[in-house]
Amino acid sequence: MPVVIAIDESNKAAAIVIADYDDLPKIVREFRGIRHFREVKRNRNQYLKNEFKPKLEKALEKYYLEIKYHTKIDHYFWEDVEYHARFGLEIMVDDKLWRAVVDRFEDMQISIVKEGDIAPAIEELKRKLWKAQKEKDVVTQKQIEKELEYYIQRSILITVADNYVNLRRRGLKH
């Protein structure tokens, strides 16, 4: 079964989110409207505990979604990543770990996406979509919408990983 993997690191702890590629649109739909915990102005712990955690539990019950938490990045972490990468189509990775992931998996046939490249790509696609709508180019518009949707899915999945690592790090266990 092909999977998509999102890896996020925060203060030397890491979360690995493994999602079935076929379930990805449904999983992302569960998390629509999710905010990155750093975007929350007040009481981030309450947000993680009362808003993010229930959505996560619901998605874990309904879909093939697996989350692994590592308190440090060691050989156990890399063994987990290597195991899941064998079935992976794509790895979305935090900017801090990107070079290490690329070095480890450069010979594998897997796409590696840097978290920092996702937001600029979304903005660029939105500009292209606006231009296509203005020119009434329906074919280009449909292609861009499809690509934009996939970038948004990537963004949401990496946000899930980021929020989860911070949920666990703050002791608000899942």
Coordinates of N, CA, C and O in Angstrom, one line a residue:
M1 N 0.8 -1.2 0.0 CA 0.0 0.0 0.0 C 0.9 1.2 0.0 O 1.8 1.4 0.8
P2 N 0.7 2.1 -1.0 CA 1.5 3.4 -1.0 C 1.1 4.3 0.1 O 0.0 4.5 0.4
V3 N 2.2 4.9 0.7 CA 1.9 5.8 1.8 C 2.6 7.2 1.5 O 3.5 7.3 0.7
V4 N 2.1 8.2 2.2 CA 2.7 9.5 2.2 C 3.2 9.7 3.7 O 2.4 9.5 4.6
I5 N 4.4 10.3 3.8 CA 5.0 10.4 5.1 C 5.3 11.9 5.4 O 5.8 12.6 4.5
A6 N 4.9 12.4 6.6 CA 5.2 13.7 7.0 C 6.1 13.6 8.3 O 5.7 12.9 9.2
I7 N 7.2 14.3 8.3 CA 8.1 14.3 9.4 C 8.3 15.7 9.9 O 8.7 16.6 9.1
D8 N 8.1 15.9 11.2 CA 8.4 17.2 11.8 C 9.2 17.1 13.0 O 9.1 16.1 13.8
E9 N 10.1 18.0 13.2 CA 11.0 18.0 14.4 C 10.8 19.3 15.2 O 10.6 20.3 14.6
S10 N 10.8 19.2 16.5 CA 10.7 20.3 17.4 C 11.5 20.0 18.6 O 11.2 19.1 19.3
N11 N 12.5 20.9 18.9 CA 13.3 20.7 20.1 C 13.8 19.3 20.3 O 13.7 18.7 21.3
K12 N 14.4 18.7 19.2 CA 15.0 17.4 19.1 C 14.0 16.2 19.3 O 14.4 15.1 19.2
A13 N 12.7 16.5 19.4 CA 11.7 15.4 19.3 C 11.1 15.4 17.9 O 11.2 16.5 17.2
A14 N 10.6 14.3 17.5 CA 10.1 14.2 16.1 C 8.8 13.4 16.1 O 8.6 12.5 16.9
A15 N 8.0 13.7 15.1 CA 6.7 13.0 14.9 C 6.8 12.5 13.4 O 7.2 13.3 12.5
I16 N 6.4 11.3 13.2 CA 6.3 10.8 11.8 C 4.8 10.4 11.6 O 4.2 9.7 12.4
V17 N 4.2 11.0 10.6 CA 2.8 10.8 10.3 C 2.8 10.0 9.0 O 3.4 10.4 8.0
I18 N 2.2 8.8 9.0 CA 2.1 7.9 7.9 C 0.6 7.8 7.5 O -0.2 7.4 8.3
A19 N 0.3 8.2 6.2 CA -1.1 8.1 5.8 C -1.1 7.4 4.4 O -0.2 7.5 3.6
D20 N -2.2 6.6 4.3 CA -2.4 5.9 3.0 C -2.7 6.9 2.0 O -3.5 7.8 2.1
Y21 N -2.0 6.8 0.8 CA -2.2 7.7 -0.3 C -3.6 7.8 -0.7 O -4.1 8.9 -1.0
D22 N -4.3 6.7 -0.8 CA -5.7 6.7 -1.3 C -6.6 7.4 -0.3 O -7.7 7.9 -0.7
D23 N -6.3 7.4 1.0 CA -7.1 8.0 2.0 C -6.8 9.5 2.3 O -7.5 10.1 3.0
L24 N -5.7 9.9 1.7 CA -5.2 11.3 1.9 C -6.2 12.4 1.8 O -6.4 13.2 2.7
P25 N -7.0 12.4 0.7 CA -8.0 13.5 0.6 C -9.0 13.4 1.8 O -9.4 14.5 2.3
K26 N -9.4 12.2 2.2 CA -10.4 12.1 3.3 C -9.8 12.5 4.6 O -10.5 13.2 5.4
I27 N -8.6 12.1 4.8 CA -7.9 12.5 6.1 C -7.7 14.0 6.2 O -8.0 14.6 7.2
V28 N -7.3 14.6 5.1 CA -7.1 16.0 5.1 C -8.4 16.8 5.3 O -8.5 17.8 6.0
R29 N -9.5 16.2 4.8 CA -10.8 16.8 5.0 C -11.2 16.9 6.5 O -11.8 17.8 6.9
E30 N -10.8 15.8 7.2 CA -11.0 15.8 8.7 C -10.3 17.0 9.3 O -10.7 17.5 10.4
F31 N -9.2 17.4 8.8 CA -8.3 18.4 9.4 C -8.5 19.8 8.7 O -7.7 20.7 9.0
R32 N -9.4 20.0 7.8 CA -9.6 21.3 7.2 C -9.9 22.4 8.3 O -10.6 22.1 9.3
G33 N -9.3 23.5 8.1 CA -9.4 24.6 9.1 C -8.5 24.5 10.3 O -8.5 25.3 11.2
I34 N -7.6 23.4 10.3 CA -6.7 23.3 11.4 C -5.6 24.4 11.3 O -5.3 24.8 10.2
R35 N -5.2 24.8 12.5 CA -4.2 25.9 12.5 C -2.9 25.3 13.1 O -3.0 24.4 14.0
H36 N -1.8 25.8 12.6 CA -0.6 25.5 13.2 C -0.6 26.1 14.6 O -1.1 27.2 14.9
F37 N -0.1 25.3 15.6 CA -0.2 25.7 17.0 C 0.5 27.1 17.2 O 0.1 27.8 18.1
R38 N 1.5 27.5 16.4 CA 2.1 28.8 16.6 C 1.3 29.9 16.1 O 1.5 31.1 16.4
E39 N 0.3 29.6 15.3 CA -0.7 30.6 14.8 C -1.7 31.0 15.9 O -2.3 32.0 15.8
V40 N -1.8 30.1 16.9 CA -2.8 30.4 17.9 C -2.2 31.4 18.9 O -1.1 31.3 19.4
K41 N -3.0 32.5 19.1 CA -2.5 33.6 19.9 C -2.5 33.3 21.4 O -1.6 33.6 22.1
R42 N -3.6 32.7 21.8 CA -3.8 32.5 23.3 C -4.0 31.0 23.6 O -4.6 30.3 22.8
N43 N -3.4 30.6 24.6 CA -3.6 29.3 25.2 C -3.4 28.2 24.2 O -4.4 27.5 23.8
R44 N -2.2 28.0 23.7 CA -1.9 27.0 22.7 C -2.1 25.6 23.3 O -2.6 24.7 22.5
N45 N -1.9 25.4 24.5 CA -2.2 24.0 25.1 C -3.6 23.7 25.0 O -4.0 22.5 24.7
Q46 N -4.5 24.6 25.3 CA -6.0 24.4 25.2 C -6.3 24.1 23.7 O -7.2 23.2 23.5
Y47 N -5.7 24.8 22.8 CA -6.0 24.5 21.4 C -5.6 23.1 21.0 O -6.4 22.4 20.4
L48 N -4.4 22.7 21.4 CA -3.9 21.4 21.1 C -4.8 20.3 21.7 O -5.1 19.3 21.1
K49 N -5.1 20.5 23.0 CA -5.9 19.5 23.7 C -7.4 19.5 23.3 O -7.9 18.4 23.2
N50 N -8.0 20.6 23.1 CA -9.4 20.6 22.9 C -9.9 20.7 21.5 O -11.0 20.3 21.2
E51 N -9.0 21.1 20.6 CA -9.4 21.2 19.2 C -8.7 20.2 18.3 O -9.3 19.5 17.5
F52 N -7.4 20.2 18.4 CA -6.6 19.3 17.6 C -6.7 17.9 17.9 O -6.9 17.0 17.1
K53 N -6.6 17.6 19.2 CA -6.6 16.2 19.7 C -7.9 15.4 19.3 O -7.8 14.3 18.8
P54 N -9.1 16.0 19.5 CA -10.3 15.3 19.1 C -10.3 15.0 17.6 O -10.8 13.9 17.2
K55 N -9.9 15.9 16.8 CA -9.9 15.7 15.3 C -8.9 14.6 15.0 O -9.2 13.7 14.1
L56 N -7.8 14.6 15.7 CA -6.8 13.5 15.4 C -7.3 12.2 15.8 O -7.2 11.2 15.1
E57 N -7.9 12.1 17.0 CA -8.5 10.8 17.4 C -9.5 10.3 16.5 O -9.6 9.1 16.2
K58 N -10.4 11.2 16.0 CA -11.4 10.8 15.0 C -10.8 10.2 13.8 O -11.2 9.2 13.2
A59 N -9.8 10.9 13.2 CA -9.1 10.5 12.0 C -8.4 9.2 12.2 O -8.4 8.3 11.3
L60 N -7.8 9.0 13.3 CA -7.1 7.7 13.6 C -8.0 6.5 13.6 O -7.6 5.4 13.2
E61 N -9.2 6.8 14.1 CA -10.2 5.7 14.1 C -10.8 5.4 12.8 O -11.0 4.2 12.4
K62 N -11.0 6.4 11.9 CA -11.6 6.2 10.6 C -10.7 5.7 9.5 O -11.2 5.1 8.6
Y63 N -9.5 6.2 9.5 CA -8.6 6.0 8.3 C -7.3 5.3 8.7 O -6.9 5.2 9.9
Y64 N -6.6 4.9 7.6 CA -5.2 4.4 7.9 C -4.3 5.6 8.1 O -3.9 6.2 7.1
L65 N -4.1 5.9 9.3 CA -3.3 7.0 9.7 C -2.5 6.6 10.9 O -3.1 6.2 11.9
E66 N -1.2 6.6 10.8 CA -0.4 6.1 11.9 C 0.6 7.3 12.3 O 1.1 8.0 11.4
I67 N 0.7 7.5 13.6 CA 1.6 8.5 14.1 C 2.6 7.9 15.0 O 2.2 7.2 15.9
K68 N 3.9 8.2 14.8 CA 4.9 7.8 15.7 C 5.6 9.0 16.3 O 5.9 9.9 15.6
Y69 N 5.9 8.9 17.5 CA 6.6 10.0 18.2 C 8.0 9.5 18.8 O 8.0 8.4 19.3
H70 N 9.0 10.3 18.5 CA 10.3 9.9 19.0 C 10.8 11.1 19.9 O 10.8 12.3 19.4
T71 N 11.3 10.8 21.1 CA 11.7 11.9 22.0 C 13.1 12.5 21.5 O 13.4 13.6 21.9
K72 N 13.8 11.7 20.7 CA 15.0 12.2 20.1 C 15.2 11.6 18.8 O 14.7 10.5 18.5
I73 N 16.1 12.2 18.0 CA 16.3 11.7 16.6 C 17.6 10.8 16.8 O 18.7 11.3 16.8
D74 N 17.3 9.5 16.8 CA 18.4 8.5 17.0 C 18.2 7.4 15.9 O 17.4 7.5 15.0
H75 N 18.9 6.3 16.1 CA 18.8 5.2 15.1 C 17.4 4.6 15.1 O 17.0 4.1 14.1
Y76 N 16.7 4.6 16.2 CA 15.3 4.1 16.2 C 14.4 5.0 15.3 O 13.6 4.4 14.5
F77 N 14.6 6.3 15.4 CA 13.9 7.2 14.5 C 14.1 6.9 13.0 O 13.2 6.7 12.2
W78 N 15.4 6.7 12.7 CA 15.8 6.5 11.3 C 15.4 5.1 10.8 O 15.0 5.0 9.7
E79 N 15.4 4.1 11.7 CA 14.8 2.8 11.4 C 13.4 2.9 11.0 O 12.9 2.3 10.0
D80 N 12.6 3.6 11.8 CA 11.2 3.9 11.5 C 11.0 4.5 10.2 O 10.1 4.1 9.4
V81 N 11.7 5.6 9.9 CA 11.6 6.3 8.7 C 11.9 5.4 7.5 O 11.2 5.4 6.5
E82 N 13.0 4.7 7.6 CA 13.5 3.8 6.5 C 12.5 2.7 6.2 O 12.2 2.4 5.1
Y83 N 11.9 2.1 7.3 CA 10.9 1.1 7.1 C 9.7 1.6 6.3 O 9.3 1.0 5.3
H84 N 9.1 2.8 6.7 CA 8.0 3.3 6.1 C 8.3 3.9 4.7 O 7.5 3.9 3.8
A85 N 9.5 4.3 4.5 CA 9.9 4.9 3.2 C 9.9 3.8 2.1 O 9.7 4.1 0.9
R86 N 10.1 2.6 2.5 CA 10.0 1.5 1.5 C 8.7 1.4 0.8 O 8.6 1.0 -0.3
F87 N 7.6 1.9 1.5 CA 6.3 1.8 0.9 C 5.8 3.2 0.5 O 4.7 3.4 0.1
G88 N 6.7 4.2 0.7 CA 6.3 5.6 0.5 C 6.4 6.1 -0.9 O 7.3 5.7 -1.7
L89 N 5.5 7.0 -1.2 CA 5.5 7.7 -2.5 C 6.2 9.1 -2.3 O 6.9 9.6 -3.2
E90 N 6.0 9.6 -1.1 CA 6.5 11.0 -0.8 C 6.8 11.1 0.6 O 6.1 10.6 1.5
I91 N 7.9 11.9 0.9 CA 8.2 12.3 2.3 C 8.2 13.8 2.3 O 8.9 14.5 1.6
M92 N 7.3 14.3 3.2 CA 7.4 15.8 3.5 C 8.1 16.0 4.8 O 7.8 15.3 5.8
V93 N 9.1 16.8 4.8 CA 10.0 16.8 5.9 C 10.3 18.3 6.4 O 10.3 19.2 5.5
D94 N 10.4 18.4 7.7 CA 10.8 19.7 8.3 C 12.1 20.2 7.7 O 13.0 19.4 7.4
D95 N 12.2 21.5 7.6 CA 13.4 22.1 7.0 C 14.7 21.7 7.7 O 15.7 21.5 7.1
K96 N 14.6 21.5 9.0 CA 15.8 21.2 9.8 C 16.3 19.8 9.5 O 17.5 19.5 9.7
L97 N 15.4 18.9 9.1 CA 15.8 17.5 8.8 C 16.0 17.2 7.4 O 16.4 16.1 7.0
W98 N 15.7 18.2 6.5 CA 15.6 17.9 5.1 C 16.9 17.4 4.5 O 16.9 16.4 3.8
R99 N 18.0 18.0 4.9 CA 19.3 17.5 4.3 C 19.6 16.1 4.7 O 20.1 15.3 3.9
A100 N 19.4 15.8 6.0 CA 19.6 14.4 6.5 C 18.7 13.4 5.7 O 19.2 12.3 5.4
V101 N 17.5 13.7 5.5 CA 16.6 12.8 4.8 C 17.0 12.7 3.3 O 17.0 11.6 2.8
V102 N 17.4 13.8 2.7 CA 17.8 13.7 1.3 C 19.1 12.8 1.2 O 19.2 12.0 0.3
D103 N 20.0 13.0 2.1 CA 21.2 12.2 2.1 C 20.9 10.7 2.3 O 21.6 9.9 1.6
R104 N 20.0 10.4 3.1 CA 19.7 9.0 3.4 C 18.9 8.3 2.2 O 19.0 7.1 2.0
F105 N 18.0 9.1 1.6 CA 17.1 8.5 0.6 C 17.3 8.9 -0.8 O 16.4 8.7 -1.6
E106 N 18.4 9.5 -1.1 CA 18.7 10.0 -2.5 C 18.7 8.9 -3.5 O 18.3 9.1 -4.7
D107 N 19.0 7.7 -3.1 CA 19.1 6.6 -4.1 C 17.7 5.8 -4.2 O 17.6 4.9 -5.0
M108 N 16.8 6.2 -3.3 CA 15.5 5.5 -3.3 C 14.5 6.3 -4.3 O 14.7 7.5 -4.5
Q109 N 13.6 5.6 -4.8 CA 12.6 6.2 -5.7 C 11.5 6.7 -4.9 O 10.4 6.2 -4.9
I110 N 11.7 7.9 -4.2 CA 10.7 8.5 -3.4 C 10.9 10.0 -3.5 O 12.0 10.5 -3.6
S111 N 9.8 10.7 -3.6 CA 9.8 12.2 -3.7 C 10.0 12.8 -2.3 O 9.3 12.3 -1.3
I112 N 10.9 13.7 -2.2 CA 11.2 14.4 -0.9 C 10.9 15.8 -1.0 O 11.4 16.5 -1.9
V113 N 9.9 16.3 -0.2 CA 9.5 17.7 -0.2 C 9.9 18.4 1.0 O 9.6 17.9 2.1
K114 N 10.5 19.6 0.9 CA 10.9 20.4 2.0 C 9.7 21.2 2.5 O 9.0 21.9 1.7
E115 N 9.4 21.2 3.8 CA 8.3 22.0 4.4 C 8.3 23.4 3.9 O 7.2 24.0 3.6
G116 N 9.4 24.0 3.9 CA 9.5 25.5 3.6 C 9.2 25.8 2.1 O 9.0 26.9 1.8
D117 N 9.2 24.8 1.3 CA 8.9 25.0 -0.1 C 7.4 24.9 -0.4 O 6.9 25.3 -1.5
I118 N 6.6 24.4 0.5 CA 5.2 24.2 0.3 C 4.4 25.5 0.3 O 3.6 25.7 -0.7
A119 N 4.6 26.4 1.2 CA 3.8 27.6 1.3 C 4.1 28.5 0.1 O 3.2 29.1 -0.5
P120 N 5.4 28.7 -0.3 CA 5.6 29.5 -1.5 C 5.0 28.9 -2.8 O 4.5 29.6 -3.7
A121 N 5.0 27.6 -2.9 CA 4.4 26.9 -4.0 C 2.9 27.2 -4.0 O 2.3 27.4 -5.1
I122 N 2.2 27.1 -2.9 CA 0.8 27.4 -2.8 C 0.5 28.8 -3.3 O -0.4 29.0 -4.1
E123 N 1.3 29.8 -2.8 CA 1.1 31.2 -3.2 C 1.3 31.3 -4.7 O 0.5 32.0 -5.4
E124 N 2.3 30.7 -5.3 CA 2.5 30.8 -6.7 C 1.4 30.1 -7.5 O 0.9 30.7 -8.5
L125 N 0.9 29.0 -7.1 CA -0.2 28.4 -7.7 C -1.5 29.2 -7.6 O -2.3 29.2 -8.6
K126 N -1.7 29.9 -6.5 CA -2.9 30.8 -6.4 C -2.8 31.9 -7.4 O -3.8 32.3 -8.0
R127 N -1.6 32.5 -7.6 CA -1.4 33.5 -8.6 C -1.7 33.0 -10.0 O -2.3 33.7 -10.8
K128 N -1.2 31.8 -10.3 CA -1.4 31.2 -11.6 C -2.9 30.9 -11.8 O -3.4 31.1 -12.9
L129 N -3.5 30.5 -10.8 CA -5.0 30.2 -10.9 C -5.8 31.5 -11.1 O -6.6 31.5 -12.0
W130 N -5.4 32.5 -10.4 CA -6.1 33.8 -10.6 C -5.9 34.3 -12.1 O -6.8 34.7 -12.7
K131 N -4.7 34.1 -12.6 CA -4.4 34.5 -14.0 C -5.2 33.7 -15.0 O -5.7 34.2 -15.9
A132 N -5.3 32.4 -14.7 CA -6.0 31.5 -15.6 C -7.5 31.8 -15.6 O -8.2 31.8 -16.6
Q133 N -8.0 32.2 -14.4 CA -9.4 32.5 -14.3 C -9.7 33.8 -15.0 O -10.7 34.0 -15.7
K134 N -8.7 34.7 -14.9 CA -8.9 36.0 -15.6 C -8.9 35.9 -17.1 O -9.7 36.5 -17.8
E135 N -8.1 34.9 -17.6 CA -8.0 34.7 -19.0 C -9.0 33.7 -19.5 O -9.1 33.3 -20.7
K136 N -9.8 33.1 -18.6 CA -10.9 32.1 -18.8 C -10.3 30.9 -19.5 O -11.0 30.3 -20.4
D137 N -9.1 30.5 -19.1 CA -8.5 29.3 -19.6 C -8.9 28.1 -18.7 O -8.3 27.8 -17.7
V138 N -10.0 27.4 -19.0 CA -10.6 26.4 -18.2 C -9.7 25.2 -18.0 O -9.6 24.6 -16.9
V139 N -9.0 24.7 -19.1 CA -8.1 23.6 -19.0 C -7.0 23.8 -18.0 O -6.7 23.0 -17.1
T140 N -6.3 25.0 -18.2 CA -5.2 25.3 -17.3 C -5.7 25.5 -15.9 O -5.1 25.1 -14.9
Q141 N -6.9 26.1 -15.7 CA -7.5 26.3 -14.4 C -7.7 25.0 -13.7 O -7.4 24.9 -12.5
K142 N -8.2 24.0 -14.4 CA -8.5 22.7 -13.7 C -7.1 22.0 -13.3 O -7.1 21.4 -12.2
Q143 N -6.1 22.1 -14.2 CA -4.8 21.5 -13.8 C -4.2 22.2 -12.6 O -3.7 21.5 -11.7
I144 N -4.3 23.5 -12.5 CA -3.7 24.3 -11.4 C -4.5 24.0 -10.1 O -3.9 23.8 -9.1
E145 N -5.9 23.9 -10.2 CA -6.7 23.5 -9.1 C -6.3 22.2 -8.5 O -6.2 22.0 -7.3
K146 N -6.0 21.2 -9.4 CA -5.7 19.9 -8.9 C -4.3 19.9 -8.2 O -4.1 19.3 -7.1
E147 N -3.3 20.6 -8.8 CA -2.0 20.7 -8.2 C -2.1 21.5 -6.9 O -1.4 21.2 -5.9
L148 N -2.9 22.6 -6.8 CA -3.0 23.4 -5.6 C -3.6 22.6 -4.5 O -3.2 22.6 -3.4
E149 N -4.6 21.7 -4.8 CA -5.2 20.9 -3.8 C -4.2 19.9 -3.2 O -4.2 19.7 -2.0
Y150 N -3.3 19.4 -4.0 CA -2.3 18.5 -3.5 C -1.3 19.2 -2.6 O -0.9 18.7 -1.6
Y151 N -1.0 20.4 -3.0 CA 0.0 21.2 -2.1 C -0.7 21.5 -0.8 O -0.1 21.5 0.3
I152 N -2.0 21.8 -0.8 CA -2.7 22.1 0.4 C -2.8 20.9 1.3 O -2.7 20.9 2.5
Q153 N -3.0 19.7 0.7 CA -3.0 18.4 1.4 C -1.6 18.2 2.1 O -1.5 17.8 3.3
R154 N -0.5 18.5 1.4 CA 0.8 18.4 1.9 C 0.9 19.3 3.2 O 1.5 18.9 4.2
S155 N 0.5 20.5 3.0 CA 0.6 21.5 4.1 C -0.2 21.1 5.3 O 0.3 21.2 6.4
I156 N -1.4 20.6 5.1 CA -2.2 20.1 6.3 C -1.5 18.9 6.9 O -1.5 18.8 8.2
L157 N -1.0 18.0 6.2 CA -0.4 16.8 6.8 C 0.9 17.2 7.6 O 1.1 16.6 8.7
I158 N 1.7 18.1 7.1 CA 2.9 18.5 7.8 C 2.5 19.3 9.1 O 3.1 19.2 10.1
T159 N 1.4 20.0 9.0 CA 0.8 20.7 10.2 C 0.4 19.7 11.2 O 0.6 20.0 12.4
V160 N -0.2 18.6 10.8 CA -0.7 17.6 11.7 C 0.6 17.0 12.5 O 0.6 16.9 13.7
A161 N 1.6 16.8 11.7 CA 2.9 16.3 12.4 C 3.4 17.3 13.3 O 3.8 17.0 14.5
D162 N 3.4 18.6 12.9 CA 4.0 19.6 13.8 C 3.1 19.8 15.1 O 3.7 19.9 16.2
N163 N 1.8 19.8 14.9 CA 1.0 19.9 16.1 C 1.1 18.7 17.0 O 1.1 18.8 18.2
Y164 N 1.2 17.5 16.4 CA 1.3 16.3 17.2 C 2.6 16.3 18.0 O 2.6 16.0 19.2
V165 N 3.7 16.7 17.4 CA 5.0 16.7 18.2 C 4.9 17.7 19.3 O 5.4 17.4 20.4
N166 N 4.3 18.8 19.1 CA 4.1 19.7 20.2 C 3.1 19.3 21.3 O 3.2 19.6 22.4
L167 N 2.1 18.6 20.8 CA 1.1 18.0 21.8 C 1.8 17.1 22.7 O 1.7 17.2 23.9
R168 N 2.6 16.2 22.2 CA 3.3 15.2 23.0 C 4.4 15.9 23.8 O 4.6 15.5 25.0
R169 N 5.1 16.8 23.2 CA 6.2 17.5 23.9 C 5.7 18.2 25.2 O 6.4 18.4 26.2
R170 N 4.5 18.8 25.1 CA 3.9 19.6 26.2 C 3.2 18.7 27.2 O 2.6 19.2 28.1
G171 N 3.3 17.4 27.0 CA 2.7 16.4 28.0 C 1.2 16.3 27.9 O 0.6 15.8 28.8
L172 N 0.6 16.7 26.7 CA -0.8 16.6 26.5 C -1.0 15.3 25.7 O -1.5 15.4 24.6
K173 N -0.7 14.2 26.3 CA -0.6 12.9 25.5 C -1.8 12.6 24.7 O -2.9 12.9 25.1
H174 N -1.5 11.9 23.6 CA -2.6 11.4 22.8 C -3.1 10.1 23.4 O -2.4 9.3 23.9

